[in-house]
Short mmCIF file of C-alpha atoms in Angstrom, two decimals:
data_model
loop_
_atom_site.label_atom_id
_atom_site.label_comp_id
_atom_site.label_asym_id
_atom_site.label_seq_id
_atom_site.Cartn_x
_atom_site.Cartn_y
_atom_site.Cartn_z
CA UNK A 1 -4.62 0.12 12.11
CA UNK A 2 -4.37 2.02 15.38
CA UNK A 3 -1.52 2.53 17.83
CA UNK A 4 -0.43 4.96 20.56
CA UNK A 5 2.44 7.35 21.05
CA UNK A 6 4.30 7.24 24.38
CA UNK A 7 1.98 9.78 26.04
CA UNK A 8 -1.07 7.62 25.27
CA UNK A 9 -2.55 9.55 22.34
CA UNK A 10 -3.89 7.29 19.58
CA UNK A 11 -2.97 7.52 15.91
CA UNK A 12 -4.24 5.66 12.87
CA UNK A 13 -2.28 4.13 10.00
CA UNK A 14 -3.40 3.71 6.40
CA UNK A 15 -1.58 0.95 4.52
CA UNK A 16 -1.76 0.32 0.77
CA UNK A 17 -0.12 -2.72 -0.86
CA UNK A 18 0.03 -3.69 -4.54
CA UNK A 19 -1.26 -7.28 -4.70
CA UNK A 20 0.86 -8.17 -7.75
CA UNK A 21 4.24 -6.79 -6.67
CA UNK A 22 3.66 -6.89 -2.88
CA UNK A 23 5.14 -3.41 -2.80
CA UNK A 24 3.96 -1.12 -0.01
CA UNK A 25 2.70 1.91 -1.92
CA UNK A 26 1.61 3.97 1.05
CA UNK A 27 1.89 3.88 4.81
CA UNK A 28 0.38 7.04 6.28
CA UNK A 29 -0.01 7.90 9.96
CA UNK A 30 -2.30 10.60 11.29
CA UNK A 31 -4.32 11.37 14.39
CA UNK A 32 -7.42 10.32 12.48
CA UNK A 33 -8.15 9.08 8.97
CA UNK A 34 -11.16 10.58 7.27
CA UNK A 35 -12.21 9.85 3.71
CA UNK A 36 -10.63 13.15 2.69
CA UNK A 37 -7.28 12.20 4.26
CA UNK A 38 -7.37 8.76 2.62
CA UNK A 39 -8.11 10.31 -0.79
CA UNK A 40 -5.23 12.78 -0.27
CA UNK A 41 -2.89 9.90 0.61
CA UNK A 42 -3.92 7.89 -2.45
CA UNK A 43 -3.61 10.78 -4.90
CA UNK A 44 0.21 10.64 -5.25
CA UNK A 45 0.05 6.85 -5.68
CA UNK A 46 -2.46 7.19 -8.52
CA UNK A 47 -0.49 10.08 -10.05
CA UNK A 48 2.70 7.99 -10.09
CA UNK A 49 1.29 4.59 -11.05
CA UNK A 50 -2.01 5.33 -12.76
CA UNK A 51 -5.43 4.43 -11.47
CA UNK A 52 -6.06 0.78 -10.65
CA UNK A 53 -9.32 -0.82 -11.74
CA UNK A 54 -10.22 -1.54 -8.10
CA UNK A 55 -9.05 -1.04 -4.55
CA UNK A 56 -10.01 -3.65 -1.95
CA UNK A 57 -11.01 -1.94 1.30
CA UNK A 58 -12.67 -2.81 4.58
CA UNK A 59 -15.92 -1.21 5.72
CA UNK A 60 -14.36 1.56 7.79
CA UNK A 61 -16.07 4.92 7.70
CA UNK A 62 -13.05 6.45 5.94
CA UNK A 63 -13.60 4.14 2.94
CA UNK A 64 -17.41 4.17 2.99
CA UNK A 65 -17.55 7.98 3.01
CA UNK A 66 -19.03 10.14 0.27
CA UNK A 67 -15.63 11.76 -0.20
CA UNK A 68 -13.98 8.42 -1.04
CA UNK A 69 -16.89 7.37 -3.22
CA UNK A 70 -16.63 10.60 -5.22
CA UNK A 71 -12.81 10.37 -5.40
CA UNK A 72 -12.97 6.80 -6.74
CA UNK A 73 -15.79 7.63 -9.19
CA UNK A 74 -13.86 10.58 -10.69
CA UNK A 75 -10.88 8.31 -11.32
CA UNK A 76 -12.83 5.29 -12.56
CA UNK A 77 -11.76 3.15 -9.60
CA UNK A 78 -14.08 0.59 -8.07
CA UNK A 79 -14.02 0.39 -4.28
CA UNK A 80 -14.26 -3.34 -3.59
CA UNK A 81 -15.57 -3.68 -0.04
CA UNK A 82 -14.90 -6.89 1.83
CA UNK A 83 -17.83 -8.39 3.70
CA UNK A 84 -18.09 -7.15 7.30
CA UNK A 85 -16.23 -9.43 9.69
CA UNK A 86 -14.35 -11.20 6.86
CA UNK A 87 -10.79 -9.79 6.94
CA UNK A 88 -9.56 -12.93 5.14
CA UNK A 89 -11.13 -11.47 1.98
CA UNK A 90 -8.30 -8.92 2.03
CA UNK A 91 -5.54 -11.34 2.99
CA UNK A 92 -2.70 -9.38 1.38
CA UNK A 93 -3.22 -6.33 3.54
CA UNK A 94 -3.98 -8.39 6.65
CA UNK A 95 -0.67 -10.24 6.23
CA UNK A 96 1.14 -6.96 5.58
CA UNK A 97 -0.45 -5.30 8.61
CA UNK A 98 0.57 -8.27 10.78
CA UNK A 99 4.18 -7.85 9.68
CA UNK A 100 4.03 -4.11 10.25
CA UNK A 101 2.68 -4.65 13.75
CA UNK A 102 5.19 -7.40 14.66
CA UNK A 103 8.27 -5.77 13.16
CA UNK A 104 7.64 -2.07 13.76
CA UNK A 105 4.69 -1.11 15.92
CA UNK A 106 5.40 -3.68 18.65
CA UNK A 107 9.14 -2.96 18.85
CA UNK A 108 9.32 0.83 18.51
CA UNK A 109 8.44 3.51 21.02
CA UNK A 110 6.81 6.47 19.33
CA UNK A 111 7.12 9.91 20.88
CA UNK A 112 5.37 12.17 18.37
CA UNK A 113 3.37 11.78 15.20
CA UNK A 114 6.43 12.94 13.23
CA UNK A 115 8.48 10.22 14.96
CA UNK A 116 5.85 7.68 13.90
CA UNK A 117 6.01 8.87 10.30
CA UNK A 118 9.81 8.73 10.20
CA UNK A 119 9.96 5.19 11.65
CA UNK A 120 7.19 3.96 9.35
CA UNK A 121 9.03 5.42 6.35
CA UNK A 122 12.22 3.56 7.30
CA UNK A 123 10.30 0.33 7.79
CA UNK A 124 8.54 0.77 4.42
CA UNK A 125 11.88 1.34 2.68
CA UNK A 126 13.29 -1.84 4.22
CA UNK A 127 10.15 -3.79 3.33
CA UNK A 128 10.18 -2.68 -0.32
CA UNK A 129 13.92 -2.76 -1.04
CA UNK A 130 15.48 -5.44 1.15
CA UNK A 131 12.92 -7.95 2.36
CA UNK A 132 12.63 -11.12 0.24
CA UNK A 133 9.13 -12.51 -0.35
CA UNK A 134 8.58 -16.19 -1.05
CA UNK A 135 5.70 -15.30 -3.38
CA UNK A 136 8.18 -13.26 -5.48
CA UNK A 137 10.79 -16.06 -5.80
CA UNK A 138 12.53 -14.71 -2.69
CA UNK A 139 13.04 -11.26 -4.18
CA UNK A 140 12.26 -7.95 -2.54
CA UNK A 141 9.35 -6.10 -4.17
CA UNK A 142 11.65 -3.47 -5.72
CA UNK A 143 13.84 -6.15 -7.37
CA UNK A 144 10.75 -8.05 -8.56
CA UNK A 145 9.34 -4.87 -10.15
CA UNK A 146 12.66 -4.08 -11.84
CA UNK A 147 12.96 -7.60 -13.26
CA UNK A 148 9.33 -7.64 -14.37
CA UNK A 149 9.66 -4.26 -16.12
CA UNK A 150 12.82 -5.41 -17.89
CA UNK A 151 10.98 -8.51 -19.12
CA UNK A 152 8.03 -6.44 -20.34
CA UNK A 153 10.30 -3.95 -22.11
CA UNK A 154 12.29 -6.77 -23.75
CA UNK A 155 9.08 -8.43 -24.94
CA UNK A 156 7.79 -5.09 -26.26
CA UNK A 157 11.07 -4.39 -28.10
CA UNK A 158 11.05 -7.90 -29.57
CA UNK A 159 7.48 -7.41 -30.77
CA UNK A 160 8.38 -4.07 -32.42
CA UNK A 161 11.40 -5.69 -34.10
CA UNK A 162 9.23 -8.49 -35.48
CA UNK A 163 6.74 -5.93 -36.84
CA UNK A 164 9.52 -4.17 -38.76
CA UNK A 165 10.44 -7.48 -40.42
CA UNK A 166 6.94 -8.08 -41.74
#
């Protein structure tokens, strides 16, 4: 995504959303987004959550770069490119980006790149912690993740208990 600060200078925004939890994992603003900057932005996400099997991306030069290809290869991640001109193939991020534009980019005035980053961070926090999603039984992504992890841990503990009985 692209937008402008008040003095007319453009900036770009990288958005990353987990398709299962709908959680916004990364929203990064910079004057430009090269493959190197995208890889740097994704590194903390992978360090915290582990490497996904695939990342769905558009055909932008930042994703089709040799740097991103090498980054993904080293981590065993497949870059799943949507077909050119078919944004519907990445509907999760398109929907997310529409919300980001409507609720943040179109209502805020940005004065500096640091101002952009601070406002995007606040919006991301609200999106992840407070905003209910119909696809998550009207829970916010953070609540959905907490409930899902509790279910997984309970199932795991139950399985271990059953193994001790046999």
